[in-house]
Amino acid sequence: MKTIKTRKFYLLILLLPAYLSLQAQRFDTALSKLNANYMQEKLHLHFDRASYNPGETIWFKAYLFAGIYPSLISKTLYVELLDDKGKMIERKTAPVVISSTASSFDVPENFSGSAVYIRAYTKWMLNFDSSFIYSKAIPIINSNPTANKSIPLSQKTNAAAITQQPIFFLQFFPEGGDLVQQIKSRVAFKATNNTGLPVNISGDILDSRKNKITSFSSVHDGMGSFELLPQPGEVYKAVWKDETKKIHETLLPVAKQNGVVLEVNNNLNQIEFKVKSSVDNPPGYPFVYVVAQMDQQLLYKAKANITKKMIASGIIPSENLPAGIIQVTLFTPDEKPIAERITFINLPAYSFITDLNAALKDLGKRKKNVIQIDVPDTILTNLSVSVTDAELDPFQTEDNIFSHVLLTDDIKGYVHNPAYYFSSDADSVADHLDLVMMTNGWRRFKWENILAGNFPKLNYTPENYLSIEGRMYGVNKALMANKEMISIIQLKNGNKQFLNTAMQPDGKFTFPDMIFYDTAKFYYQVNNDKNKSLTTRADFDIKTSFLKEALRQKPDSNLSLRLAPPDTIVLTKNKEIYKEQLSRAELSKVKTLKEVVVTTNKKSKEQILDEQYTSGFFSGGQGHTFSPEDDPAFSAALNVLQYLQGRVAGLQISMGSPVTATRRGSTTSFFLNEMPVDADMVQNTPMSDVAMVKVFDPPFFGASGGGAGGAIAVYLKKGANTSDAKGLDFINIAGYSPAKEFYSPDYSKPNQSTDNDYRKTLYWNPFVITNKEHRRIFLPFYNNDITRKIKIIIEGCNEDGKLTRAEKVLQ
């Protein structure tokens, strides 16, 4: 497995007088193995908007984490668009660079449903619980008069509530897991409807003789708590009223005859825990182990004597810990878990502030605006920016990068409006978050499994970039000894690249770590195979490393049922605009305004070459383009690297042995026809064969590892390729999904479209990168014809895993 960056924690072994010396070390060993070999990934997706119409484009940026650090495990991401019945509409495969990637989906114009689902995962994630797979329902405001006029799912739920008897549920969660007779416990509760949405309730706890023991009522999103001292032989029930004032009865969990109760209090800079037992009815074991872990790393372990005291207490310092969930577990002497509690450490160190300001603001029709972004950190920071019409994007985002990475992706159960718990430092918000901790469980692993040596079965290894994998068979193995396979990859734009690799004794061969888009022709032949005699006689099985099929797993329908219906005023405005678009027969054109722009400006030579030769990450981009037509010295140079010396600021080229190139202190990547090569191959390419050279400023996302030193891409003239594929066998190979470029108009240029501009997303940039040299970024965009209120959202993280989010409304 690749090296995985993990947090460095100090092991705390704090033994109070009530504790015996610690003997067991298996907790350390089990967690160390889990952390080293089974680190799990999680995803957060930032979308340009919260809702869409049929025919519109869903733009997204995916952030991949291992724990709260950017993941270094996987280099390929799979993202699927599903309809409201769970049927796949489209699938995207994208390369992961700087632990992130970006892509888009087009909602079909004839889509008649009320929601779509987005599902995202890596191969590595498929080794673990499927509930870790990212899944989100996105509302579709279906204003198309020809579409199915069915009621949206969220409204169906409301209609069902009117025509049928509402269904409400009440669950009780004793702290630590169990009630124990004669030990006072806190009991949390959560009240929901049949879709999992919270409801407010109130009621009383009664014993078997109908005596009132205590009252209770929800304090936040259907949750609350009360204290209870269970008596021997008693059975307790709750008598409560729902939102419709109907009375219900629910039994509480039956108290165990003996055992221990775990109480956890999260105070300032420390976690206090108590292990409570009954002297009159001891649990049957003299001590328990107290173990605390965070992100599969051991924080605390101790051995608590419970024979002499009814309460054994301890403190876990938390001031130097990162934000996230801590799991505190009690174990019997034979290491069986008997009580568990999760608690949240919410310290400001998990984030950094991104200053967001309007350097230029003009909300007039098609007027220019400029965003100014300032990041205080000097290390690499990876951001995504969306700018939308706030009045046409009605749904409030209930989840964000903070709540998803730190909270909801690590616990069992649905959390309503999780972003709320990161909205304020108020004590009330912290108390409400603790109720979430008490009513949900840890789900990353089960202690009993890893202590027994039952670790997850790994069906998939960490996936790198695209590999072409093949096997030659049908001939004597002796004929395959010491052979090489040669190949020519021909991209759709005509670019070709020669490749070769050694063949294994069993006939297997691999061309690893490739990044190309769309389909390509893969020509192949055994090297030094005179008259192709061996190649012709043999059979070949050639395929890519990508997953062949989408997941056969339907999304949770409750995700769409929990979507709130849109505001009536906003919905009406949305429908009016949609009808106008249909009446002008321009729905397909407004997907990207680039298709609508009319210009008579003649394309530059640079633009023509770029369209002719480049694709994917190599298309456009910030950097420098050089060609023979622009500079007579180009053809006169000895080679590309000698020509580039002194022509690009910051690019340091050493013509020693080996040849090296660096920029901003990092190694520069080399490409020949968009295929990665070493510097020697670029140096040995005849200048007469070169059509264009592009030097990309760092970081360059088309390079492995994010291209911190930028890249030099050399393109050969059409027909001048050194490799000839004539006469070779070939198959078509699917690469990464073609990238669609977001286009926003530049109304400062003449001859722009006079058609109505109703864009809801005014600007989308999934890769805004800052570093020590570039900590201030300016992003210009133009308003549409109708927007008077602009919403800007920035999300992202730095290479140390700290998160950021900024939101601003311009009006």
PDB file of N, CA and C in Angstrom, residues 676-754:
ATOM      1  N   PRO A 676       3.325  10.729 -20.138  1.00  0.00           N
ATOM      2  CA  PRO A 676       4.487  11.029 -19.297  1.00  0.00           C
ATOM      3  C   PRO A 676       5.755  10.353 -19.819  1.00  0.00           C
ATOM      4  N   VAL A 677       6.829  11.118 -19.890  1.00  0.00           N
ATOM      5  CA  VAL A 677       8.132  10.611 -20.346  1.00  0.00           C
ATOM      6  C   VAL A 677       9.210  11.212 -19.452  1.00  0.00           C
ATOM      7  N   ASP A 678      10.452  10.754 -19.619  1.00  0.00           N
ATOM      8  CA  ASP A 678      11.549  11.357 -18.876  1.00  0.00           C
ATOM      9  C   ASP A 678      12.174  12.476 -19.696  1.00  0.00           C
ATOM     10  N   ALA A 679      13.059  13.234 -19.064  1.00  0.00           N
ATOM     11  CA  ALA A 679      13.652  14.401 -19.719  1.00  0.00           C
ATOM     12  C   ALA A 679      14.495  14.014 -20.927  1.00  0.00           C
ATOM     13  N   ASP A 680      15.121  12.841 -20.879  1.00  0.00           N
ATOM     14  CA  ASP A 680      15.967  12.412 -21.990  1.00  0.00           C
ATOM     15  C   ASP A 680      15.174  12.244 -23.270  1.00  0.00           C
ATOM     16  N   MET A 681      13.960  11.717 -23.176  1.00  0.00           N
ATOM     17  CA  MET A 681      13.142  11.541 -24.376  1.00  0.00           C
ATOM     18  C   MET A 681      12.773  12.888 -24.984  1.00  0.00           C
ATOM     19  N   VAL A 682      12.461  13.865 -24.133  1.00  0.00           N
ATOM     20  CA  VAL A 682      12.181  15.210 -24.639  1.00  0.00           C
ATOM     21  C   VAL A 682      13.424  15.808 -25.280  1.00  0.00           C
ATOM     22  N   GLN A 683      14.563  15.616 -24.629  1.00  0.00           N
ATOM     23  CA  GLN A 683      15.824  16.172 -25.150  1.00  0.00           C
ATOM     24  C   GLN A 683      16.190  15.567 -26.503  1.00  0.00           C
ATOM     25  N   ASN A 684      15.867  14.299 -26.707  1.00  0.00           N
ATOM     26  CA  ASN A 684      16.252  13.614 -27.938  1.00  0.00           C
ATOM     27  C   ASN A 684      15.222  13.739 -29.055  1.00  0.00           C
ATOM     28  N   THR A 685      14.143  14.471 -28.819  1.00  0.00           N
ATOM     29  CA  THR A 685      13.135  14.675 -29.856  1.00  0.00           C
ATOM     30  C   THR A 685      13.617  15.728 -30.850  1.00  0.00           C
ATOM     31  N   PRO A 686      13.685  15.408 -32.149  1.00  0.00           N
ATOM     32  CA  PRO A 686      14.142  16.399 -33.144  1.00  0.00           C
ATOM     33  C   PRO A 686      13.247  17.633 -33.169  1.00  0.00           C
ATOM     34  N   MET A 687      13.834  18.786 -33.199  1.00  0.00           N
ATOM     35  CA  MET A 687      13.047  20.023 -33.226  1.00  0.00           C
ATOM     36  C   MET A 687      12.188  20.118 -34.480  1.00  0.00           C
ATOM     37  N   SER A 688      12.620  19.486 -35.578  1.00  0.00           N
ATOM     38  CA  SER A 688      11.851  19.542 -36.822  1.00  0.00           C
ATOM     39  C   SER A 688      10.529  18.794 -36.706  1.00  0.00           C
ATOM     40  N   ASP A 689      10.402  17.907 -35.699  1.00  0.00           N
ATOM     41  CA  ASP A 689       9.165  17.151 -35.518  1.00  0.00           C
ATOM     42  C   ASP A 689       8.202  17.825 -34.542  1.00  0.00           C
ATOM     43  N   VAL A 690       8.646  18.899 -33.868  1.00  0.00           N
ATOM     44  CA  VAL A 690       7.856  19.508 -32.802  1.00  0.00           C
ATOM     45  C   VAL A 690       6.893  20.543 -33.375  1.00  0.00           C
ATOM     46  N   ALA A 691       5.613  20.384 -33.054  1.00  0.00           N
ATOM     47  CA  ALA A 691       4.606  21.349 -33.496  1.00  0.00           C
ATOM     48  C   ALA A 691       4.374  22.437 -32.458  1.00  0.00           C
ATOM     49  N   MET A 692       4.494  22.086 -31.185  1.00  0.00           N
ATOM     50  CA  MET A 692       4.179  23.037 -30.130  1.00  0.00           C
ATOM     51  C   MET A 692       4.754  22.534 -28.815  1.00  0.00           C
ATOM     52  N   VAL A 693       5.126  23.488 -27.953  1.00  0.00           N
ATOM     53  CA  VAL A 693       5.557  23.188 -26.592  1.00  0.00           C
ATOM     54  C   VAL A 693       4.720  24.043 -25.651  1.00  0.00           C
ATOM     55  N   LYS A 694       4.120  23.403 -24.642  1.00  0.00           N
ATOM     56  CA  LYS A 694       3.372  24.133 -23.631  1.00  0.00           C
ATOM     57  C   LYS A 694       4.077  23.954 -22.291  1.00  0.00           C
ATOM     58  N   VAL A 695       4.347  25.054 -21.628  1.00  0.00           N
ATOM     59  CA  VAL A 695       4.941  25.025 -20.292  1.00  0.00           C
ATOM     60  C   VAL A 695       3.869  25.490 -19.319  1.00  0.00           C
ATOM     61  N   PHE A 696       3.419  24.568 -18.445  1.00  0.00           N
ATOM     62  CA  PHE A 696       2.330  24.855 -17.522  1.00  0.00           C
ATOM     63  C   PHE A 696       2.883  25.333 -16.180  1.00  0.00           C
ATOM     64  N   ASP A 697       2.272  26.399 -15.679  1.00  0.00           N
ATOM     65  CA  ASP A 697       2.641  26.884 -14.351  1.00  0.00           C
ATOM     66  C   ASP A 697       2.203  25.875 -13.293  1.00  0.00           C
ATOM     67  N   PRO A 698       2.954  25.769 -12.207  1.00  0.00           N
ATOM     68  CA  PRO A 698       2.546  24.848 -11.135  1.00  0.00           C
ATOM     69  C   PRO A 698       1.386  25.430 -10.321  1.00  0.00           C
ATOM     70  N   PRO A 699       0.552  24.533  -9.757  1.00  0.00           N
ATOM     71  CA  PRO A 699       0.578  23.084  -9.945  1.00  0.00           C
ATOM     72  C   PRO A 699      -0.114  22.703 -11.239  1.00  0.00           C
ATOM     73  N   PHE A 700       0.322  21.573 -11.825  1.00  0.00           N
ATOM     74  CA  PHE A 700      -0.303  21.066 -13.047  1.00  0.00           C
ATOM     75  C   PHE A 700      -0.991  19.753 -12.717  1.00  0.00           C
ATOM     76  N   PHE A 701      -2.330  19.734 -12.835  1.00  0.00           N
ATOM     77  CA  PHE A 701      -3.117  18.609 -12.348  1.00  0.00           C
ATOM     78  C   PHE A 701      -3.047  17.387 -13.253  1.00  0.00           C
ATOM     79  N   GLY A 702      -2.502  17.545 -14.451  1.00  0.00           N
ATOM     80  CA  GLY A 702      -2.362  16.389 -15.327  1.00  0.00           C
ATOM     81  C   GLY A 702      -1.174  15.525 -14.985  1.00  0.00           C
ATOM     82  N   ALA A 703      -0.347  15.967 -14.041  1.00  0.00           N
ATOM     83  CA  ALA A 703       0.838  15.211 -13.651  1.00  0.00           C
ATOM     84  C   ALA A 703       0.578  14.419 -12.386  1.00  0.00           C
ATOM     85  N   SER A 704       1.257  13.311 -12.246  1.00  0.00           N
ATOM     86  CA  SER A 704       1.123  12.487 -11.048  1.00  0.00           C
ATOM     87  C   SER A 704       1.543  13.292  -9.827  1.00  0.00           C
ATOM     88  N   GLY A 705       0.714  13.227  -8.786  1.00  0.00           N
ATOM     89  CA  GLY A 705       1.028  13.935  -7.559  1.00  0.00           C
ATOM     90  C   GLY A 705       0.667  15.405  -7.571  1.00  0.00           C
ATOM     91  N   GLY A 706       0.037  15.877  -8.647  1.00  0.00           N
ATOM     92  CA  GLY A 706      -0.426  17.258  -8.676  1.00  0.00           C
ATOM     93  C   GLY A 706       0.507  18.241  -9.346  1.00  0.00           C
ATOM     94  N   GLY A 707       1.682  17.774  -9.799  1.00  0.00           N
ATOM     95  CA  GLY A 707       2.568  18.629 -10.581  1.00  0.00           C
ATOM     96  C   GLY A 707       3.005  19.886  -9.871  1.00  0.00           C
ATOM     97  N   ALA A 708       3.604  19.730  -8.666  1.00  0.00           N
ATOM     98  CA  ALA A 708       4.028  20.900  -7.884  1.00  0.00           C
ATOM     99  C   ALA A 708       5.083  21.715  -8.609  1.00  0.00           C
ATOM    100  N   GLY A 709       5.814  21.092  -9.548  1.00  0.00           N
ATOM    101  CA  GLY A 709       6.835  21.807 -10.323  1.00  0.00           C
ATOM    102  C   GLY A 709       6.381  22.190 -11.708  1.00  0.00           C
ATOM    103  N   GLY A 710       5.053  22.135 -11.947  1.00  0.00           N
ATOM    104  CA  GLY A 710       4.555  22.450 -13.270  1.00  0.00           C
ATOM    105  C   GLY A 710       4.860  21.336 -14.254  1.00  0.00           C
ATOM    106  N   ALA A 711       4.745  21.633 -15.549  1.00  0.00           N
ATOM    107  CA  ALA A 711       4.955  20.600 -16.560  1.00  0.00           C
ATOM    108  C   ALA A 711       5.420  21.212 -17.872  1.00  0.00           C
ATOM    109  N   ILE A 712       6.148  20.407 -18.652  1.00  0.00           N
ATOM    110  CA  ILE A 712       6.545  20.741 -20.020  1.00  0.00           C
ATOM    111  C   ILE A 712       5.930  19.692 -20.925  1.00  0.00           C
ATOM    112  N   ALA A 713       5.023  20.113 -21.801  1.00  0.00           N
ATOM    113  CA  ALA A 713       4.345  19.197 -22.720  1.00  0.00           C
ATOM    114  C   ALA A 713       4.793  19.495 -24.142  1.00  0.00           C
ATOM    115  N   VAL A 714       5.333  18.481 -24.800  1.00  0.00           N
ATOM    116  CA  VAL A 714       5.834  18.608 -26.174  1.00  0.00           C
ATOM    117  C   VAL A 714       4.874  17.880 -27.104  1.00  0.00           C
ATOM    118  N   TYR A 715       4.473  18.521 -28.195  1.00  0.00           N
ATOM    119  CA  TYR A 715       3.557  17.931 -29.168  1.00  0.00           C
ATOM    120  C   TYR A 715       4.263  17.781 -30.507  1.00  0.00           C
ATOM    121  N   LEU A 716       4.168  16.573 -31.086  1.00  0.00           N
ATOM    122  CA  LEU A 716       4.778  16.310 -32.385  1.00  0.00           C
ATOM    123  C   LEU A 716       3.812  16.674 -33.501  1.00  0.00           C
ATOM    124  N   LYS A 717       4.369  17.079 -34.626  1.00  0.00           N
ATOM    125  CA  LYS A 717       3.547  17.433 -35.769  1.00  0.00           C
ATOM    126  C   LYS A 717       2.757  16.226 -36.251  1.00  0.00           C
ATOM    127  N   LYS A 718       1.572  16.486 -36.758  1.00  0.00           N
ATOM    128  CA  LYS A 718       0.757  15.410 -37.297  1.00  0.00           C
ATOM    129  C   LYS A 718       1.522  14.743 -38.449  1.00  0.00           C
ATOM    130  N   GLY A 719       1.633  13.428 -38.368  1.00  0.00           N
ATOM    131  CA  GLY A 719       2.364  12.697 -39.397  1.00  0.00           C
ATOM    132  C   GLY A 719       3.846  12.621 -39.166  1.00  0.00           C
ATOM    133  N   ALA A 720       4.341  13.345 -38.155  1.00  0.00           N
ATOM    134  CA  ALA A 720       5.774  13.330 -37.885  1.00  0.00           C
ATOM    135  C   ALA A 720       6.124  12.441 -36.708  1.00  0.00           C
ATOM    136  N   ASN A 721       5.148  11.691 -36.191  1.00  0.00           N
ATOM    137  CA  ASN A 721       5.388  10.822 -35.048  1.00  0.00           C
ATOM    138  C   ASN A 721       6.432   9.775 -35.390  1.00  0.00           C
ATOM    139  N   THR A 722       7.287   9.500 -34.448  1.00  0.00           N
ATOM    140  CA  THR A 722       8.380   8.559 -34.665  1.00  0.00           C
ATOM    141  C   THR A 722       7.883   7.122 -34.689  1.00  0.00           C
ATOM    142  N   SER A 723       6.662   6.879 -34.221  1.00  0.00           N
ATOM    143  CA  SER A 723       6.128   5.526 -34.182  1.00  0.00           C
ATOM    144  C   SER A 723       5.057   5.369 -35.246  1.00  0.00           C
ATOM    145  N   ASP A 724       5.090   4.259 -35.994  1.00  0.00           N
ATOM    146  CA  ASP A 724       4.117   3.996 -37.038  1.00  0.00           C
ATOM    147  C   ASP A 724       3.249   2.814 -36.631  1.00  0.00           C
ATOM    148  N   ALA A 725       1.933   3.039 -36.558  1.00  0.00           N
ATOM    149  CA  ALA A 725       1.025   1.983 -36.124  1.00  0.00           C
ATOM    150  C   ALA A 725       0.499   1.163 -37.287  1.00  0.00           C
ATOM    151  N   LYS A 726       0.948   1.439 -38.496  1.00  0.00           N
ATOM    152  CA  LYS A 726       0.423   0.746 -39.672  1.00  0.00           C
ATOM    153  C   LYS A 726       0.694  -0.753 -39.588  1.00  0.00           C
ATOM    154  N   GLY A 727      -0.364  -1.532 -39.786  1.00  0.00           N
ATOM    155  CA  GLY A 727      -0.214  -2.974 -39.793  1.00  0.00           C
ATOM    156  C   GLY A 727      -0.305  -3.639 -38.439  1.00  0.00           C
ATOM    157  N   LEU A 728      -0.390  -2.862 -37.355  1.00  0.00           N
ATOM    158  CA  LEU A 728      -0.463  -3.436 -36.018  1.00  0.00           C
ATOM    159  C   LEU A 728      -1.914  -3.709 -35.636  1.00  0.00           C
ATOM    160  N   ASP A 729      -2.110  -4.758 -34.846  1.00  0.00           N
ATOM    161  CA  ASP A 729      -3.426  -5.015 -34.288  1.00  0.00           C
ATOM    162  C   ASP A 729      -3.748  -3.937 -33.258  1.00  0.00           C
ATOM    163  N   PHE A 730      -5.040  -3.646 -33.078  1.00  0.00           N
ATOM    164  CA  PHE A 730      -5.404  -2.636 -32.087  1.00  0.00           C
ATOM    165  C   PHE A 730      -6.775  -2.941 -31.506  1.00  0.00           C
ATOM    166  N   ILE A 731      -7.019  -2.386 -30.329  1.00  0.00           N
ATOM    167  CA  ILE A 731      -8.348  -2.372 -29.727  1.00  0.00           C
ATOM    168  C   ILE A 731      -8.621  -0.959 -29.243  1.00  0.00           C
ATOM    169  N   ASN A 732      -9.885  -0.627 -29.041  1.00  0.00           N
ATOM    170  CA  ASN A 732     -10.246   0.673 -28.480  1.00  0.00           C
ATOM    171  C   ASN A 732     -10.252   0.585 -26.959  1.00  0.00           C
ATOM    172  N   ILE A 733      -9.602   1.538 -26.325  1.00  0.00           N
ATOM    173  CA  ILE A 733      -9.471   1.582 -24.870  1.00  0.00           C
ATOM    174  C   ILE A 733     -10.160   2.843 -24.354  1.00  0.00           C
ATOM    175  N   ALA A 734     -11.005   2.682 -23.331  1.00  0.00           N
ATOM    176  CA  ALA A 734     -11.676   3.840 -22.728  1.00  0.00           C
ATOM    177  C   ALA A 734     -10.782   4.439 -21.647  1.00  0.00           C
ATOM    178  N   GLY A 735     -10.521   5.730 -21.767  1.00  0.00           N
ATOM    179  CA  GLY A 735      -9.740   6.434 -20.754  1.00  0.00           C
ATOM    180  C   GLY A 735     -10.659   7.091 -19.730  1.00  0.00           C
ATOM    181  N   TYR A 736     -10.154   8.108 -19.062  1.00  0.00           N
ATOM    182  CA  TYR A 736     -10.979   8.853 -18.116  1.00  0.00           C
ATOM    183  C   TYR A 736     -12.082   9.600 -18.867  1.00  0.00           C
ATOM    184  N   SER A 737     -13.152   9.895 -18.161  1.00  0.00           N
ATOM    185  CA  SER A 737     -14.287  10.580 -18.780  1.00  0.00           C
ATOM    186  C   SER A 737     -13.858  11.951 -19.284  1.00  0.00           C
ATOM    187  N   PRO A 738     -14.256  12.322 -20.499  1.00  0.00           N
ATOM    188  CA  PRO A 738     -13.882  13.634 -21.029  1.00  0.00           C
ATOM    189  C   PRO A 738     -14.312  14.758 -20.091  1.00  0.00           C
ATOM    190  N   ALA A 739     -13.423  15.701 -19.885  1.00  0.00           N
ATOM    191  CA  ALA A 739     -13.709  16.811 -18.968  1.00  0.00           C
ATOM    192  C   ALA A 739     -14.431  17.922 -19.717  1.00  0.00           C
ATOM    193  N   LYS A 740     -15.509  18.406 -19.115  1.00  0.00           N
ATOM    194  CA  LYS A 740     -16.252  19.531 -19.678  1.00  0.00           C
ATOM    195  C   LYS A 740     -15.801  20.804 -18.979  1.00  0.00           C
ATOM    196  N   GLU A 741     -15.485  21.810 -19.761  1.00  0.00           N
ATOM    197  CA  GLU A 741     -14.967  23.052 -19.183  1.00  0.00           C
ATOM    198  C   GLU A 741     -16.105  24.037 -18.933  1.00  0.00           C
ATOM    199  N   PHE A 742     -16.151  24.550 -17.694  1.00  0.00           N
ATOM    200  CA  PHE A 742     -17.145  25.578 -17.384  1.00  0.00           C
ATOM    201  C   PHE A 742     -16.765  26.861 -18.118  1.00  0.00           C
ATOM    202  N   TYR A 743     -17.739  27.477 -18.737  1.00  0.00           N
ATOM    203  CA  TYR A 743     -17.472  28.698 -19.485  1.00  0.00           C
ATOM    204  C   TYR A 743     -18.376  29.810 -18.994  1.00  0.00           C
ATOM    205  N   SER A 744     -17.766  30.922 -18.667  1.00  0.00           N
ATOM    206  CA  SER A 744     -18.545  32.117 -18.326  1.00  0.00           C
ATOM    207  C   SER A 744     -18.179  33.203 -19.327  1.00  0.00           C
ATOM    208  N   PRO A 745     -19.146  33.986 -19.766  1.00  0.00           N
ATOM    209  CA  PRO A 745     -18.895  34.952 -20.836  1.00  0.00           C
ATOM    210  C   PRO A 745     -18.028  36.117 -20.387  1.00  0.00           C
ATOM    211  N   ASP A 746     -17.370  36.709 -21.337  1.00  0.00           N
ATOM    212  CA  ASP A 746     -16.603  37.935 -21.108  1.00  0.00           C
ATOM    213  C   ASP A 746     -17.299  39.056 -21.879  1.00  0.00           C
ATOM    214  N   TYR A 747     -18.160  39.779 -21.166  1.00  0.00           N
ATOM    215  CA  TYR A 747     -18.958  40.808 -21.832  1.00  0.00           C
ATOM    216  C   TYR A 747     -18.173  42.075 -22.139  1.00  0.00           C
ATOM    217  N   SER A 748     -16.897  42.097 -21.803  1.00  0.00           N
ATOM    218  CA  SER A 748     -16.072  43.249 -22.188  1.00  0.00           C
ATOM    219  C   SER A 748     -15.676  43.173 -23.658  1.00  0.00           C
ATOM    220  N   LYS A 749     -15.828  41.984 -24.258  1.00  0.00           N
ATOM    221  CA  LYS A 749     -15.463  41.803 -25.658  1.00  0.00           C
ATOM    222  C   LYS A 749     -16.665  42.098 -26.545  1.00  0.00           C
ATOM    223  N   PRO A 750     -16.419  42.565 -27.751  1.00  0.00           N
ATOM    224  CA  PRO A 750     -17.535  42.910 -28.656  1.00  0.00           C
ATOM    225  C   PRO A 750     -18.193  41.657 -29.230  1.00  0.00           C
ATOM    226  N   ASN A 751     -19.350  41.884 -29.856  1.00  0.00           N
ATOM    227  CA  ASN A 751     -20.070  40.842 -30.600  1.00  0.00           C
ATOM    228  C   ASN A 751     -20.503  39.677 -29.725  1.00  0.00           C
ATOM    229  N   GLN A 752     -20.903  39.970 -28.488  1.00  0.00           N
ATOM    230  CA  GLN A 752     -21.409  38.919 -27.615  1.00  0.00           C
ATOM    231  C   GLN A 752     -22.886  38.678 -27.907  1.00  0.00           C
ATOM    232  N   SER A 753     -23.405  37.565 -27.443  1.00  0.00           N
ATOM    233  CA  SER A 753     -24.786  37.183 -27.705  1.00  0.00           C
ATOM    234  C   SER A 753     -25.752  38.223 -27.129  1.00  0.00           C
ATOM    235  N   THR A 754     -26.828  38.457 -27.866  1.00  0.00           N
ATOM    236  CA  THR A 754     -27.886  39.366 -27.388  1.00  0.00           C
ATOM    237  C   THR A 754     -29.054  38.591 -26.786  1.00  0.00           C
TER     238      THR A 754
END
